[in-house]
Amino acid sequence: MKRPSRPRWPWTGPNPAWEAAARSTTAALSLYAGRHPYDARLAELIGELCVRDEGFRQWWADRDVLEYTHGTKLYRHPLVGELTFEYEPLTLPDDAGQALCLYTAQPDSPSDHALCLLAGGSAPAHPAEDRACSSSPPSP
């Protein structure tokens, strides 16, 4: 199997909202394919997904398109469980085909606490504590 990539992720990675992620990824691929009709790697990816997944074949035939502007992504991490992030892509000014996606967890949310734990620090015990993750107790 090929190495995982963002468009393959809904079909290969752990995702609590699998169908929504797969549908939106298919619609985003449809938009990208319209912008890049001669992209051989994209055609190979679409062919691979059509062969492997009945849902993809149906959603691809629907011809829905989607441009990611912002939203919520759900992930399942093997150590800390479900994580919820808000995201917003920032298009690069010199290349509209490239974007930097920013993912943030809501402050003091379970996802925020889980990220602190994954970073090797400790999650704040109280919302009033400093927002930075720390590996030692906060100073008075």
mmCIF file of C-alpha atoms in Angstrom:
data_model
loop_
_atom_site.group_PDB
_atom_site.id
_atom_site.type_symbol
_atom_site.label_atom_id
_atom_site.label_comp_id
_atom_site.label_asym_id
_atom_site.label_seq_id
_atom_site.Cartn_x
_atom_site.Cartn_y
_atom_site.Cartn_z
ATOM 1 C CA MET A 1 0.000 0.000 0.000
ATOM 2 C CA LYS A 2 1.128 3.528 -0.693
ATOM 3 C CA ARG A 3 2.160 5.775 2.169
ATOM 4 C CA PRO A 4 -0.735 7.636 3.809
ATOM 5 C CA SER A 5 -1.596 11.055 2.431
ATOM 6 C CA ARG A 6 -4.225 13.611 3.387
ATOM 7 C CA PRO A 7 -6.674 12.494 0.668
ATOM 8 C CA ARG A 8 -6.247 8.809 1.641
ATOM 9 C CA TRP A 9 -6.604 9.525 5.362
ATOM 10 C CA PRO A 10 -10.383 9.045 5.770
ATOM 11 C CA TRP A 11 -10.020 5.549 4.333
ATOM 12 C CA THR A 12 -6.875 4.581 6.272
ATOM 13 C CA GLY A 13 -6.708 6.532 9.530
ATOM 14 C CA PRO A 14 -8.674 6.362 12.764
ATOM 15 C CA ASN A 15 -11.513 8.851 12.516
ATOM 16 C CA PRO A 16 -14.653 9.006 14.661
ATOM 17 C CA ALA A 17 -16.544 10.915 11.950
ATOM 18 C CA TRP A 18 -15.453 8.654 9.101
ATOM 19 C CA GLU A 19 -18.319 9.133 6.655
ATOM 20 C CA ALA A 20 -18.428 12.937 6.925
ATOM 21 C CA ALA A 21 -14.649 13.113 6.485
ATOM 22 C CA ALA A 22 -14.741 10.741 3.509
ATOM 23 C CA ARG A 23 -17.558 12.662 1.795
ATOM 24 C CA SER A 24 -15.883 16.046 2.284
ATOM 25 C CA THR A 25 -12.510 14.706 1.134
ATOM 26 C CA THR A 26 -14.143 13.271 -1.992
ATOM 27 C CA ALA A 27 -15.809 16.631 -2.729
ATOM 28 C CA ALA A 28 -12.493 18.471 -2.177
ATOM 29 C CA LEU A 29 -10.746 16.034 -4.542
ATOM 30 C CA SER A 30 -13.443 16.735 -7.131
ATOM 31 C CA LEU A 31 -12.748 20.468 -6.903
ATOM 32 C CA TYR A 32 -8.990 19.877 -7.147
ATOM 33 C CA ALA A 33 -9.432 17.526 -10.121
ATOM 34 C CA GLY A 34 -11.381 20.232 -11.953
ATOM 35 C CA ARG A 35 -8.521 22.668 -11.376
ATOM 36 C CA HIS A 36 -5.821 20.126 -12.340
ATOM 37 C CA PRO A 37 -7.311 17.859 -15.036
ATOM 38 C CA TYR A 38 -3.916 16.556 -16.242
ATOM 39 C CA ASP A 39 -2.450 15.625 -12.843
ATOM 40 C CA ALA A 40 -1.369 11.994 -13.283
ATOM 41 C CA ARG A 41 -0.807 11.382 -9.556
ATOM 42 C CA LEU A 42 -4.293 12.673 -8.789
ATOM 43 C CA ALA A 43 -5.798 10.401 -11.446
ATOM 44 C CA GLU A 44 -3.901 7.462 -9.904
ATOM 45 C CA LEU A 45 -5.207 8.341 -6.420
ATOM 46 C CA ILE A 46 -8.808 8.654 -7.643
ATOM 47 C CA GLY A 47 -8.508 5.336 -9.484
ATOM 48 C CA GLU A 48 -7.117 3.644 -6.370
ATOM 49 C CA LEU A 49 -9.941 4.969 -4.174
ATOM 50 C CA CYS A 50 -12.581 4.004 -6.763
ATOM 51 C CA VAL A 51 -11.301 0.437 -6.804
ATOM 52 C CA ARG A 52 -11.024 0.156 -3.020
ATOM 53 C CA ASP A 53 -14.195 1.817 -1.769
ATOM 54 C CA GLU A 54 -17.836 1.673 -2.881
ATOM 55 C CA GLY A 55 -18.671 4.857 -0.947
ATOM 56 C CA PHE A 56 -15.968 6.792 -2.764
ATOM 57 C CA ARG A 57 -17.267 5.580 -6.131
ATOM 58 C CA GLN A 58 -20.784 6.783 -5.278
ATOM 59 C CA TRP A 59 -19.647 10.147 -3.867
ATOM 60 C CA TRP A 60 -17.290 10.708 -6.806
ATOM 61 C CA ALA A 61 -20.192 10.095 -9.223
ATOM 62 C CA ASP A 62 -22.264 12.725 -7.333
ATOM 63 C CA ARG A 63 -19.757 15.392 -8.500
ATOM 64 C CA ASP A 64 -20.153 17.464 -5.332
ATOM 65 C CA VAL A 65 -17.337 19.976 -4.806
ATOM 66 C CA LEU A 66 -16.014 21.510 -1.621
ATOM 67 C CA GLU A 67 -13.384 24.075 -0.823
ATOM 68 C CA TYR A 68 -12.168 23.892 2.751
ATOM 69 C CA THR A 69 -12.468 27.361 4.293
ATOM 70 C CA HIS A 70 -12.727 26.478 7.985
ATOM 71 C CA GLY A 71 -14.340 23.907 10.184
ATOM 72 C CA THR A 72 -13.950 21.213 12.797
ATOM 73 C CA LYS A 73 -11.874 18.046 12.495
ATOM 74 C CA LEU A 74 -12.141 15.030 14.753
ATOM 75 C CA TYR A 75 -9.220 12.671 15.324
ATOM 76 C CA ARG A 76 -8.757 9.626 17.510
ATOM 77 C CA HIS A 77 -5.320 9.322 19.096
ATOM 78 C CA PRO A 78 -4.309 5.889 20.435
ATOM 79 C CA LEU A 79 -3.122 7.317 23.781
ATOM 80 C CA VAL A 80 -5.535 10.135 24.611
ATOM 81 C CA GLY A 81 -8.647 9.272 22.612
ATOM 82 C CA GLU A 82 -10.827 11.660 20.657
ATOM 83 C CA LEU A 83 -9.458 15.117 19.834
ATOM 84 C CA THR A 84 -11.460 17.996 18.367
ATOM 85 C CA PHE A 85 -9.750 20.826 16.486
ATOM 86 C CA GLU A 86 -10.951 23.932 14.730
ATOM 87 C CA TYR A 87 -9.058 24.494 11.479
ATOM 88 C CA GLU A 88 -8.495 27.280 9.007
ATOM 89 C CA PRO A 89 -6.370 27.032 5.872
ATOM 90 C CA LEU A 90 -4.276 30.046 4.922
ATOM 91 C CA THR A 91 -3.610 30.205 1.187
ATOM 92 C CA LEU A 92 -0.085 31.195 0.268
ATOM 93 C CA PRO A 93 -0.033 34.460 -1.704
ATOM 94 C CA ASP A 94 2.328 33.214 -4.431
ATOM 95 C CA ASP A 95 0.679 29.814 -4.908
ATOM 96 C CA ALA A 96 -3.094 29.469 -4.563
ATOM 97 C CA GLY A 97 -2.688 25.688 -4.807
ATOM 98 C CA GLN A 98 -0.793 25.545 -1.513
ATOM 99 C CA ALA A 99 -2.193 26.297 1.940
ATOM 100 C CA LEU A 100 -0.951 26.230 5.493
ATOM 101 C CA CYS A 101 -3.629 24.754 7.747
ATOM 102 C CA LEU A 102 -3.829 25.929 11.328
ATOM 103 C CA TYR A 103 -5.422 23.569 13.838
ATOM 104 C CA THR A 104 -6.342 24.753 17.325
ATOM 105 C CA ALA A 105 -8.014 23.196 20.324
ATOM 106 C CA GLN A 106 -10.436 25.294 22.324
ATOM 107 C CA PRO A 107 -8.750 26.577 25.504
ATOM 108 C CA ASP A 108 -9.370 24.416 28.573
ATOM 109 C CA SER A 109 -11.169 21.773 26.486
ATOM 110 C CA PRO A 110 -10.533 18.044 26.819
ATOM 111 C CA SER A 111 -8.549 18.261 23.553
ATOM 112 C CA ASP A 112 -6.422 21.094 24.962
ATOM 113 C CA HIS A 113 -5.668 19.019 28.065
ATOM 114 C CA ALA A 114 -4.856 15.960 25.946
ATOM 115 C CA LEU A 115 -2.429 17.963 23.796
ATOM 116 C CA CYS A 116 -0.640 19.164 26.919
ATOM 117 C CA LEU A 117 -0.310 15.572 28.083
ATOM 118 C CA LEU A 118 1.025 14.477 24.695
ATOM 119 C CA ALA A 119 3.552 17.328 24.755
ATOM 120 C CA GLY A 120 4.978 15.846 27.933
ATOM 121 C CA GLY A 121 3.563 18.499 30.206
ATOM 122 C CA SER A 122 0.626 18.520 32.507
ATOM 123 C CA ALA A 123 -2.820 19.823 31.775
ATOM 124 C CA PRO A 124 -3.886 22.778 33.920
ATOM 125 C CA ALA A 125 -5.885 21.722 36.961
ATOM 126 C CA HIS A 126 -7.907 24.949 36.911
ATOM 127 C CA PRO A 127 -8.946 27.225 34.036
ATOM 128 C CA ALA A 128 -7.344 30.213 35.767
ATOM 129 C CA GLU A 129 -3.876 28.672 35.509
ATOM 130 C CA ASP A 130 -1.434 29.718 32.813
ATOM 131 C CA ARG A 131 -2.481 28.444 29.358
ATOM 132 C CA ALA A 132 0.954 27.078 28.473
ATOM 133 C CA CYS A 133 1.561 23.398 29.069
ATOM 134 C CA SER A 134 4.111 22.895 31.776
ATOM 135 C CA SER A 135 6.041 19.943 33.095
ATOM 136 C CA SER A 136 6.265 21.556 36.529
ATOM 137 C CA PRO A 137 3.683 23.237 38.775
ATOM 138 C CA PRO A 138 2.984 26.919 38.022
ATOM 139 C CA SER A 139 4.870 29.547 39.997
ATOM 140 C CA PRO A 140 2.893 31.500 42.617
#
